[in-house]
Coordinates of C-alpha atoms and ligand atoms in Angstrom, one line a residue:
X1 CA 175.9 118.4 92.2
X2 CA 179.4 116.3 92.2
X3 CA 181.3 118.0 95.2
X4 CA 184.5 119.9 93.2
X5 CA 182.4 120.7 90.1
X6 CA 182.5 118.4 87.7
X7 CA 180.1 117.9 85.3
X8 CA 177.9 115.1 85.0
X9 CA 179.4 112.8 82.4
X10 CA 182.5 113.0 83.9
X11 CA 181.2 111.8 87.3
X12 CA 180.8 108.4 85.8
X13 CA 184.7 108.1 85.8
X14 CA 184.9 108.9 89.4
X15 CA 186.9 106.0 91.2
X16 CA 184.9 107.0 94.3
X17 CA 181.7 106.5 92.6
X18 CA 182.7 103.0 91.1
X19 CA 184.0 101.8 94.6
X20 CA 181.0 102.2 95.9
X21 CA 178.5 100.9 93.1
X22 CA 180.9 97.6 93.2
X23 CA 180.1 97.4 97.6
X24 CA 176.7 96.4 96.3
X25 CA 177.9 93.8 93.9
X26 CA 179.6 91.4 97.1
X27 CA 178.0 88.3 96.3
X28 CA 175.5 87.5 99.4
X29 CA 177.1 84.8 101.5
X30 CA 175.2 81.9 102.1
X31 CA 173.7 83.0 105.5
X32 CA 174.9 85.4 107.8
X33 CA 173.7 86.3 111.1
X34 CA 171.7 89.7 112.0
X35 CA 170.3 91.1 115.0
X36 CA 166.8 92.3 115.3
X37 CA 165.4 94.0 118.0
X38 CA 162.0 92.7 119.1
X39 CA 160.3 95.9 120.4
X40 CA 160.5 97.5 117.3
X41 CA 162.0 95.1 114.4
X42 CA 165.2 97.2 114.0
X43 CA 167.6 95.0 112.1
X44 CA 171.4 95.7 112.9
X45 CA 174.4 93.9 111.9
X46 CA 175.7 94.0 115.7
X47 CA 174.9 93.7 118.4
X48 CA 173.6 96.5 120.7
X49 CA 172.6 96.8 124.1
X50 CA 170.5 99.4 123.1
X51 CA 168.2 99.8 120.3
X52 CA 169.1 102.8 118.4
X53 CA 165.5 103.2 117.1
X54 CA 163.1 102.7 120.1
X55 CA 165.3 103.0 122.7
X56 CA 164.7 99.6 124.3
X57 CA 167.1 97.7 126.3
X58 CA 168.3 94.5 125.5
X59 CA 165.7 93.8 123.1
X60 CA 168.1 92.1 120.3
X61 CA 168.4 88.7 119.4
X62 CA 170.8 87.3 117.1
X63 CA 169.3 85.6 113.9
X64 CA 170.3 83.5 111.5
X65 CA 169.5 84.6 108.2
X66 CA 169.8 81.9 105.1
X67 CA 170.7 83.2 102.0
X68 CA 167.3 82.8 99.8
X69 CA 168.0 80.1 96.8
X70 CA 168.2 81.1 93.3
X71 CA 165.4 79.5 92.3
X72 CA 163.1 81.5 94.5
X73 CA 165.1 84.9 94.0
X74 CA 164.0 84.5 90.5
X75 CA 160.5 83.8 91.3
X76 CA 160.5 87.1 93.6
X77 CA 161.6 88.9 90.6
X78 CA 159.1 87.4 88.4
X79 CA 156.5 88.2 90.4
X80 CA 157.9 91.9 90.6
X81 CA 158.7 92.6 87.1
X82 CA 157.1 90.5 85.2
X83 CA 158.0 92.0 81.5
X84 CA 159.0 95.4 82.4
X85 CA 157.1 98.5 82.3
X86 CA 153.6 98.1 80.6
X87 CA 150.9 101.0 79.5
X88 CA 148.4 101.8 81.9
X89 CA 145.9 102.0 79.5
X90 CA 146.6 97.9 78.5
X91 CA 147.0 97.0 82.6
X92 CA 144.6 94.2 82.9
X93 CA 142.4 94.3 85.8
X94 CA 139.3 96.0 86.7
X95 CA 139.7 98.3 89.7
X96 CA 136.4 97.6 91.5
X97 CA 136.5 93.7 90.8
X98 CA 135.5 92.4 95.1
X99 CA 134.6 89.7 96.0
X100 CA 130.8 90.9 98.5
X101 CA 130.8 90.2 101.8
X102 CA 127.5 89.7 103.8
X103 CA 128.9 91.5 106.4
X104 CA 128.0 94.8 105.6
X105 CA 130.0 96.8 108.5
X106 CA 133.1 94.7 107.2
X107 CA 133.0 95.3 104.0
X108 CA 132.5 98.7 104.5
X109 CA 135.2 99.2 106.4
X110 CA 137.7 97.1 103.8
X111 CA 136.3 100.2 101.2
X112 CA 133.8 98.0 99.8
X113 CA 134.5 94.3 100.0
X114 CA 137.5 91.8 99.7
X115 CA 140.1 93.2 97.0
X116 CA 141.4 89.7 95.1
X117 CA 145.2 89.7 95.6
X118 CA 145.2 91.9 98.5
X119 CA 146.8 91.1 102.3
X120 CA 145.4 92.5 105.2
X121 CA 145.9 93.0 108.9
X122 CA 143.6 92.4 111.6
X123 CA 145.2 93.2 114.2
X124 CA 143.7 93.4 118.3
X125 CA 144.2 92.3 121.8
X126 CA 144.4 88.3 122.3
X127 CA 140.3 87.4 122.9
X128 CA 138.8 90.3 121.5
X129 CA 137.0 88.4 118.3
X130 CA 139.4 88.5 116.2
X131 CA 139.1 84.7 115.2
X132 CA 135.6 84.8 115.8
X133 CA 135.3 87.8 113.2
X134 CA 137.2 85.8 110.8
X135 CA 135.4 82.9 110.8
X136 CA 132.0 84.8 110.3
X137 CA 134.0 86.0 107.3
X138 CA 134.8 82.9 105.8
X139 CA 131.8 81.3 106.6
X140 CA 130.0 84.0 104.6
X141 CA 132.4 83.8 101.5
X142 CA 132.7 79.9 101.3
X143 CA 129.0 80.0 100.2
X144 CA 130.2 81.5 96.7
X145 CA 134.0 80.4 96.5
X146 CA 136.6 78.1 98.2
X147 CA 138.4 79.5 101.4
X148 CA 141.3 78.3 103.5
X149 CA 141.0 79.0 107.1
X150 CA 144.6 78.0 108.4
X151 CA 145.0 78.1 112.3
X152 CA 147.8 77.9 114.8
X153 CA 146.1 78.1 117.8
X154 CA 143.1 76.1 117.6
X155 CA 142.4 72.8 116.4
X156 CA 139.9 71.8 113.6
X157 CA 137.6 70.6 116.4
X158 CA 137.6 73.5 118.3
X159 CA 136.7 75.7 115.3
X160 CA 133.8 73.6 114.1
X161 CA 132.3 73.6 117.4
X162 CA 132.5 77.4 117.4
X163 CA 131.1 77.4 113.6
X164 CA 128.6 75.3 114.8
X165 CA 127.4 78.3 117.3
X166 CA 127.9 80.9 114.6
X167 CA 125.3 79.0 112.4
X168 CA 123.2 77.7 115.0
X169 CA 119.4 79.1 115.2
X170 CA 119.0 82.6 116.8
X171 CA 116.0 81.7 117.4
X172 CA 114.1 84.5 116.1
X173 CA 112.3 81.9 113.6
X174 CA 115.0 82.1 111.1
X175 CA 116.3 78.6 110.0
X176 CA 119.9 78.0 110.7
X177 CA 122.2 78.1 108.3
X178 CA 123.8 75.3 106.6
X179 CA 127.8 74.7 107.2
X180 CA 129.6 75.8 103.6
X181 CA 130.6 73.0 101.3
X182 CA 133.5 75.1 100.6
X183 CA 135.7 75.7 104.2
X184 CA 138.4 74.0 104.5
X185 CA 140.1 74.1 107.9
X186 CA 143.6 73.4 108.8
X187 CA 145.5 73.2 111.9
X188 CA 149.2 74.2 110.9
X189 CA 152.5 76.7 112.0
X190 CA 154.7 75.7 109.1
X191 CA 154.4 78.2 106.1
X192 CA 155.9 76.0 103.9
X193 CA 153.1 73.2 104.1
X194 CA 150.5 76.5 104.7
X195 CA 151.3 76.9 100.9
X196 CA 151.0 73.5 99.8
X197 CA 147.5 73.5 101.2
X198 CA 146.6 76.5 99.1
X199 CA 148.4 75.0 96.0
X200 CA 145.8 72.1 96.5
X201 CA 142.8 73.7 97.7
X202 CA 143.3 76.8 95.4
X203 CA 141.1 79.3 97.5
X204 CA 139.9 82.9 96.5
X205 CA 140.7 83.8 100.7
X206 CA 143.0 82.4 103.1
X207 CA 142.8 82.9 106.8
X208 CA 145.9 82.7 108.5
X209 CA 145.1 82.7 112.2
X210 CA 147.9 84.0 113.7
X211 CA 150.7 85.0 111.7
X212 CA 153.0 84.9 115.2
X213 CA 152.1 81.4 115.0
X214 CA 153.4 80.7 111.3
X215 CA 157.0 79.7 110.9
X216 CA 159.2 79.5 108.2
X217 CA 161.8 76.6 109.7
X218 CA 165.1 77.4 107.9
X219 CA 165.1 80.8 109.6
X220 CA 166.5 80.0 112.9
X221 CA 164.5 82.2 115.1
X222 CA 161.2 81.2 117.0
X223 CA 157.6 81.4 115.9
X224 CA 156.9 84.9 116.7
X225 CA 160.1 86.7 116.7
X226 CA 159.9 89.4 114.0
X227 CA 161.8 88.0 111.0
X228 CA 159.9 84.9 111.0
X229 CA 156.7 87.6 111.3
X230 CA 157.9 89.6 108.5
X231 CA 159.2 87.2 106.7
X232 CA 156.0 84.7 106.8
X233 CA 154.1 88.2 106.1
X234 CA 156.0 88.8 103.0
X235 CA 156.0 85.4 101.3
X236 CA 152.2 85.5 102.0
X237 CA 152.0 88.6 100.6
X238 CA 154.0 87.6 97.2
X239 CA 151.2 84.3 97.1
X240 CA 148.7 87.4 97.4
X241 CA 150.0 89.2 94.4
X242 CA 151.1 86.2 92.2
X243 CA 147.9 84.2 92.4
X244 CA 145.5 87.0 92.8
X245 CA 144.7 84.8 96.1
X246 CA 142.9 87.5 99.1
X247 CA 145.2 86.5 102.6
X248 CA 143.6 87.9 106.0
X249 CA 146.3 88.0 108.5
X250 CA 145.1 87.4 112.1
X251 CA 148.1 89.5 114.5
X252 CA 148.0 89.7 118.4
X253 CA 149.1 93.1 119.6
X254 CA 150.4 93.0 123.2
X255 CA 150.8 95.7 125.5
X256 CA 154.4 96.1 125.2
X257 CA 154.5 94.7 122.2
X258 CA 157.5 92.6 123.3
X259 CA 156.2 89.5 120.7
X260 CA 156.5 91.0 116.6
X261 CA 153.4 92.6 116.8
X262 CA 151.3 93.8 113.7
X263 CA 153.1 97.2 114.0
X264 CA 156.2 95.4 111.9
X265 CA 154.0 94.2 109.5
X266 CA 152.1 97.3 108.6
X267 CA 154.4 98.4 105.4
X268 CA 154.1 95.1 104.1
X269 CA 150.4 94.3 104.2
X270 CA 147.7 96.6 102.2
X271 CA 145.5 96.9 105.1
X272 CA 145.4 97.1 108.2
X273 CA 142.6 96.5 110.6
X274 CA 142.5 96.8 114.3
X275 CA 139.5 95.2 116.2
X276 CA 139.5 97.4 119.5
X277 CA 137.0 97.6 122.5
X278 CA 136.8 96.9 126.0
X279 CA 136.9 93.6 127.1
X280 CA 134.4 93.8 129.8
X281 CA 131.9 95.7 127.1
X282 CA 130.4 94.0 124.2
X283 CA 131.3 96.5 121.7
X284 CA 133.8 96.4 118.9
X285 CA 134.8 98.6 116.9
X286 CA 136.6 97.4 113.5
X287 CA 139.2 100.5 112.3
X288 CA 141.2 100.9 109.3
X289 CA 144.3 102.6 109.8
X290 CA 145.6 101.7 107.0
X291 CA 143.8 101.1 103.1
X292 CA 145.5 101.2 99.9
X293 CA 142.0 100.5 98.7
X294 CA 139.5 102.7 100.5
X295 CA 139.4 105.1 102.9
X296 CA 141.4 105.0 105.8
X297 CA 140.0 105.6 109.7
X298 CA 136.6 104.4 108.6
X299 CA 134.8 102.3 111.6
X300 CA 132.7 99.8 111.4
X301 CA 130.6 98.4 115.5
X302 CA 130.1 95.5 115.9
X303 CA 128.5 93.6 119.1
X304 CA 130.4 90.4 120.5
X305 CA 127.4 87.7 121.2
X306 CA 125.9 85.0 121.8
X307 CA 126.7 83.9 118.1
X308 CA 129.9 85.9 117.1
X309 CA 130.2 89.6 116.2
X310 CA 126.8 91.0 115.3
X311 CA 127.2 94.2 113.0
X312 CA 125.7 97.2 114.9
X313 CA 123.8 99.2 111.9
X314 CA 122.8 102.2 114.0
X315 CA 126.1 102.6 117.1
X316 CA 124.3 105.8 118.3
X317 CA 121.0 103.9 119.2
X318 CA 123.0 101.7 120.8
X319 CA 124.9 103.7 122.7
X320 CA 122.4 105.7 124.6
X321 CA 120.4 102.8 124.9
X322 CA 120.6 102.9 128.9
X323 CA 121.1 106.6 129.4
X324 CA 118.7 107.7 132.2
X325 CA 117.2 111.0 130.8
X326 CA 117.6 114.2 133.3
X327 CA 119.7 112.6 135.8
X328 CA 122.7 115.3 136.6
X329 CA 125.8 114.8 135.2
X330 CA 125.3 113.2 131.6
X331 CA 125.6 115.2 128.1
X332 CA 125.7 113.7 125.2
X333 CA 128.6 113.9 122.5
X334 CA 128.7 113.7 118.8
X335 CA 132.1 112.7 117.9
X336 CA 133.4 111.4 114.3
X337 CA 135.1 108.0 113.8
X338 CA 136.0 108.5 110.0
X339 CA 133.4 110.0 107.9
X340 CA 130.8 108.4 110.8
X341 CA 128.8 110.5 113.3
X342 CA 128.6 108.7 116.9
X343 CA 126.6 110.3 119.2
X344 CA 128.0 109.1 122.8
X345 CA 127.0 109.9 126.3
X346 CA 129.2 111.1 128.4
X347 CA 129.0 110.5 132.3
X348 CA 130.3 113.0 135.2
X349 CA 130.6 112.6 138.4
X350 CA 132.5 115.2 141.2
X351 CA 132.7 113.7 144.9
X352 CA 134.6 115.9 147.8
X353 CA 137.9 114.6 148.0
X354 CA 138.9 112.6 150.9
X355 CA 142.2 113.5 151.6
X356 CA 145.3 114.8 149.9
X357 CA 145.0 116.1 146.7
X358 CA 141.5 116.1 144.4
X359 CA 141.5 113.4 141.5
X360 CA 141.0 113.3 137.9
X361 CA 139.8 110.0 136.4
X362 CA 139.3 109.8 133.0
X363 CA 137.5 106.6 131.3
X364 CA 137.1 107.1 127.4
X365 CA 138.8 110.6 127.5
X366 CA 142.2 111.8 127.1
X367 CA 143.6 112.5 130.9
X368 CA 145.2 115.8 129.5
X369 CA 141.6 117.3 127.6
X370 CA 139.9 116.5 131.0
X371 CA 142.8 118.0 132.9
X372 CA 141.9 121.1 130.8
X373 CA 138.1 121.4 131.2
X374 CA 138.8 121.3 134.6
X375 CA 140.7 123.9 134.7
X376 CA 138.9 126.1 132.8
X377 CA 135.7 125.1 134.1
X378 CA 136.8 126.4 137.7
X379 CA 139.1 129.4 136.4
X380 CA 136.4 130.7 134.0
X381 CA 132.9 129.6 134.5
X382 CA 133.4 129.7 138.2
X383 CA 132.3 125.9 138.8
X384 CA 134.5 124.6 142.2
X385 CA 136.3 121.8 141.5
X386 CA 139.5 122.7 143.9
X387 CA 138.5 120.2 146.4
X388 CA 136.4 118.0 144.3
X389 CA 137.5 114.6 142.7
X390 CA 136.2 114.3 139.2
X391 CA 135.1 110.9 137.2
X392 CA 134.1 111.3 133.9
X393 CA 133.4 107.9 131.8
X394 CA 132.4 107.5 128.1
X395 CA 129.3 104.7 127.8
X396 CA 129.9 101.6 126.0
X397 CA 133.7 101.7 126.4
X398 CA 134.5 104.0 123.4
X399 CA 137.6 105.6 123.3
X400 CA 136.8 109.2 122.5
X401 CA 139.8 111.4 121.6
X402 CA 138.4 114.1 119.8
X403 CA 138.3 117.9 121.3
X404 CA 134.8 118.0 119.9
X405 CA 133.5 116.5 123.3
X406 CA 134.9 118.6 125.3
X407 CA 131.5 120.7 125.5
X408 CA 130.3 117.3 126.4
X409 CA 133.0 116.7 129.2
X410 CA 132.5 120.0 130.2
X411 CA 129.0 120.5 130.9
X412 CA 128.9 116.1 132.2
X413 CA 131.1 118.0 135.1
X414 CA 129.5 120.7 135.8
X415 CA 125.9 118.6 135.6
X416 CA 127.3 116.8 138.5
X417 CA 129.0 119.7 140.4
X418 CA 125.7 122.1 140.6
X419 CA 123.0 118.8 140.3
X420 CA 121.2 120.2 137.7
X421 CA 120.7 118.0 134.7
X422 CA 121.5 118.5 130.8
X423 CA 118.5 119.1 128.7
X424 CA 117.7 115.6 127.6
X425 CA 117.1 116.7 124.4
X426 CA 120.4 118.5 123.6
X427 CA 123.7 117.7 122.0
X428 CA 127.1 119.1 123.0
X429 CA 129.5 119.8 120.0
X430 CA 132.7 122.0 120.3
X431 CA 136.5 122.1 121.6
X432 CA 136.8 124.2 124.9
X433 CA 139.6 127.1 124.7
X434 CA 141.7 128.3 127.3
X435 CA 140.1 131.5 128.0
X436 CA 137.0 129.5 128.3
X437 CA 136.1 130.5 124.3
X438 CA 133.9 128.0 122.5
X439 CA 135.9 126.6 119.3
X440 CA 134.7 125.3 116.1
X441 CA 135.2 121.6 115.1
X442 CA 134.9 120.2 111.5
X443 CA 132.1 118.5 110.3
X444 CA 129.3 120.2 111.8
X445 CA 126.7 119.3 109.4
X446 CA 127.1 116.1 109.7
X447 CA 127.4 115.6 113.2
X448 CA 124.3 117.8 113.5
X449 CA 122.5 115.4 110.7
X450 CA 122.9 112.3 113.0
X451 CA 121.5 113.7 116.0
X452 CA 118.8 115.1 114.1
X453 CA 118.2 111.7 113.1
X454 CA 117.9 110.3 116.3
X455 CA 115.5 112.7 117.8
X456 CA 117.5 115.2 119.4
X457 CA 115.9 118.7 119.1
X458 CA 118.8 121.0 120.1
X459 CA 122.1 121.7 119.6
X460 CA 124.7 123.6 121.7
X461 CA 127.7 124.7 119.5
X462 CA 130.4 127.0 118.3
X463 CA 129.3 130.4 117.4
X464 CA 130.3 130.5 114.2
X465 CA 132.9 133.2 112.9
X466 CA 132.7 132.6 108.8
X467 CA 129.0 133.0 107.3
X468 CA 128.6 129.6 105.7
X469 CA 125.4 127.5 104.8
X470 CA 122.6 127.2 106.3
X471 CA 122.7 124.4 109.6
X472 CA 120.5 121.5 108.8
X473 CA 117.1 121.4 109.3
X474 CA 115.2 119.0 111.5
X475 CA 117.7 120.5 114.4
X476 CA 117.3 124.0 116.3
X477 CA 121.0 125.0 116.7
X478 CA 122.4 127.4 119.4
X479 CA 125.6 129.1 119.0
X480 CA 127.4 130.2 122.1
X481 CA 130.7 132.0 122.1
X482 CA 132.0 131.0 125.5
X483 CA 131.6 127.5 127.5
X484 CA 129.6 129.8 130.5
X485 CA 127.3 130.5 127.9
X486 CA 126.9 127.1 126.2
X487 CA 126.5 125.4 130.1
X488 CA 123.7 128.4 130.6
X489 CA 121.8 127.0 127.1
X490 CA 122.3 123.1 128.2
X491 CA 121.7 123.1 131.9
X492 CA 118.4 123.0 133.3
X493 CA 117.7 125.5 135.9
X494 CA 116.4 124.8 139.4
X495 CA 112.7 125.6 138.6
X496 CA 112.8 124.2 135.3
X497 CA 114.4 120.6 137.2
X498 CA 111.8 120.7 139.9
X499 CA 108.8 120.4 137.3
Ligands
LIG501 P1 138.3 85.1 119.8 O1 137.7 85.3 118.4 O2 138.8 83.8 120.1 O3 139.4 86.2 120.1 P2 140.8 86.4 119.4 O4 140.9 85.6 118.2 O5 140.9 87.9 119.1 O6 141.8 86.1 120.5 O7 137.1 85.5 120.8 C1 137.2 85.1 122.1 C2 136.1 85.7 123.0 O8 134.9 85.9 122.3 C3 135.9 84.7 124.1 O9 136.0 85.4 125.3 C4 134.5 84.2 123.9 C5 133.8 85.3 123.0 N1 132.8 84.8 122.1 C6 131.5 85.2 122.3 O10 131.2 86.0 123.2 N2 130.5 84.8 121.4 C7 130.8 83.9 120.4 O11 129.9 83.5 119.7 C8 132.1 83.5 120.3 C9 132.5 82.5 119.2 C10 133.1 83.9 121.1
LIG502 MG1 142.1 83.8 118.0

């Protein structure tokens, strides 16, 4: 509604309305200069001491920004518009055209395999196998098509050496494989000559390894600094969608995230990938957070090795591989990462506390959900804790966030606190309540399916409120209503231990 009443034609004459239609006709000057925070990517048009948007101090730098030529303002609308709106129904294009990946975890994740045309993030601590992931990738895909692996960190050398031990024999009487007739590798930072390769080679993928390291030289910012990140991002992404050409962006993420980090990028790419784990583990996990072509939060394990990232089929194997069975203060978790079951062991350990006050430490678990079992753990199951400092630690350096193991937290604790081991056979699924109630988590059937599948014969969980189908078979469930009476159901009694 026009403020004053008038109707709708006659807000077209409105001098106020004109005025500011013709602000956006200025012509753009031939460059101007911006500022752009670096925590956070924040453009401004001053300078400010303070970002307005994260809060960070001193975090903007003055850019230069050159006014894009006409030529290639018309190509961006090309590319945009093409011929204006079309049908859907005469959209070329089939939807489920991807090009298959060997790497069944990967491809999985990606919802299926590399979408032609589409840009996507992998984004993950420096030295986490990111490159090394990549690599694998492109190795695989050169066997059917031509791909561009474009590096600014490494030189060709380096990478064929580390090809080399991707390929090499595993020794397991399987013949190495042959290097790809079509990987071409490239050692370069500036974007412009970046697309000249392509033009030439004409790849189905290109690998940029890293997109802080690409630079576009007439902006006047460094290599790294967030508008040459987004704008290298973005001209890669219009080669994406104009050529029909797949682009895997390699980002760093740093702790701070002081340098343009992926998080800048994520509205401009279609996917985006983080490769997460703990350095001193071999474990990856590979998780979409973003997928305008599958399924977001879906995980794919790997295992960093001897030769590159090996995909882990069955993660819960893996991860109790090394659990000690009825040894006092381990329970094991089911926990979802996307649609996926992991069954995870959780470790607890209480020590008397030396001095001062008692301590939680929390490795794999949220500080404030193991604050909370504590709590209730002493207040209503009666378990002393007051002068006891807990550990607990998640196996295989997962990163579990879900309430859903807090039974597992739970009884891990209480395990160590009254030495009496968790049936070995058992499963701990449910969110603990304040009052010490049991709560129910979603996706019970399938959690209960996976631990079924590995072996386990029990389960302790939520007593369920709603009548709804039948658990699944091939697991005997137990339904307690409170976290005393779950730990009653999992803990072995002293002359059930001693046997
Ligand atoms: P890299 O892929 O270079 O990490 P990013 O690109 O994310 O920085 O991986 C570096 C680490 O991976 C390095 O510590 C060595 C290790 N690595 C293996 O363990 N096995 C291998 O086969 C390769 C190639 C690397
Ligand atoms: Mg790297």
């Amino acid at each position: 509604m026009v403020p004053g009443g008038a109707k709708r034609g006659e807000s077209l004459g409105d001098p106020h309305l004109t005025s500011h239609f013709s602000l956006y006709n200025i012509p753009m000057p031939k460059s101007r200069t911006q500022y752009v925070c670096q925590q956070c990517g924040r453009i401004s048009a001053q300078y400010m001491g303070r970002c307005p948007q994260c809060g960070s101090w001193n975090s903007m730098v003055e850019e230069v920004v050159a006014a894009p030529s006409a030529a290639k303002r018309g190509a961006a609308r090309g590319l945009a518009g093409q011929a204006g709106p079309q049908r859907l129904s005469e959209i070329g294009g089939d939807a489920d055209e991807r090009l298959p990946l060997s790497m069944g975890e990967f491809a999985r994740v990606l919802g299926g395999g590399v979408v032609p045309g589409s840009i996507v993030l992998i984004g993950g601590d420096p030295g986490i196998g990111k490159s090394t992931l990549l690599l694998q990738v492109a190795l695989s895909l050169a066997r059917q098509s031509p791909v561009l692996y474009v590096s600014g960190e490494e030189s060709t050398r380096q990478i064929k050496m580390r090809a080399l031990r991707l390929l090499r024999d595993s020794g397991d009487g399987m013949a190495s494989q042959t290097i790809p007739e079509d990987l071409f590798l490239v050692t370069e930072t500036n974007l412009e000559t970046i697309l000249e390769h392509v033009a030439q080679i004409q790849p189905r993928l290109l690998v940029v390894d890293s997109i802080q390291t690409t630079s576009i030289p007439e902006l006047e910012s460094s290599a790294g600094s967030v508008s040459q990140v987004r704008e290298s991002a973005a001209r890669l992404r219009e080669l994406a969608k104009s050529s029909g050409i797949a682009v895997f962006l390699i980002g760093h993420v740093t702790k701070e995230g002081a340098i343009a980090g992926p998080r800048v990028l994520e509205h401009i790419v279609d996917t985006v990938l983080y490769l997460e784990g703990d350095r001193f583990q071999s474990y990856r996990l590979l998780r979409s957070v973003k997928n305008r072509f599958g399924a977001t939060s879906e995980v794919g394990v790997f295992e960093m090795g001897e030769r590159g990232m090996a995909e882990v089929s069955n993660p819960s194997e893996a991860f109790l591989a090394e659990r000690m069975v009825n040894a006092p203060g381990s329970a094991i978790a089911v926990t979802m990462e996307g649609t996926r079951p992991l069954l995870v062991e959780v470790q607890g350990l209480t020590s008397p506390t030396a001095f001062g006050n008692p301590r939680r430490t929390p490795n794999g678990v949220d500080i404030n959900r193991l604050l909370l079992v504590t709590a209730v753990l002493s207040r209503r199951v009666g378990v002393r804790l007051g002068d006891q400092d807990v550990f607990v630690n998640v196996v295989g350096g997962l990163q579990v966030e879900e309430p859903a193991a807090d039974l597992a937290v739970a009884a891990a604790i209480a395990s160590s606190a009254r030495n009496a081991p968790v049936r070995a056979d058992t499963v701990l699924i449910g969110e603990v309540g304040l009052s010490g109630e049991l709560r129910m988590v979603g996706q019970m059937p399938a959690r209960l399916r996976e631990a079924a599948n590995l072996g386990f014969k029990t389960a302790v969980v939520p007593k369920r409120m709603r009548r709804g189908e039948a658990w699944p078979d091939g697991i005997q469930v137990q339904e307690a209503r409170s976290l005393r009476q779950a730990l009653e159901m999992a803990l072995l009694g002293k002359e059930e231990s001693r046997e």
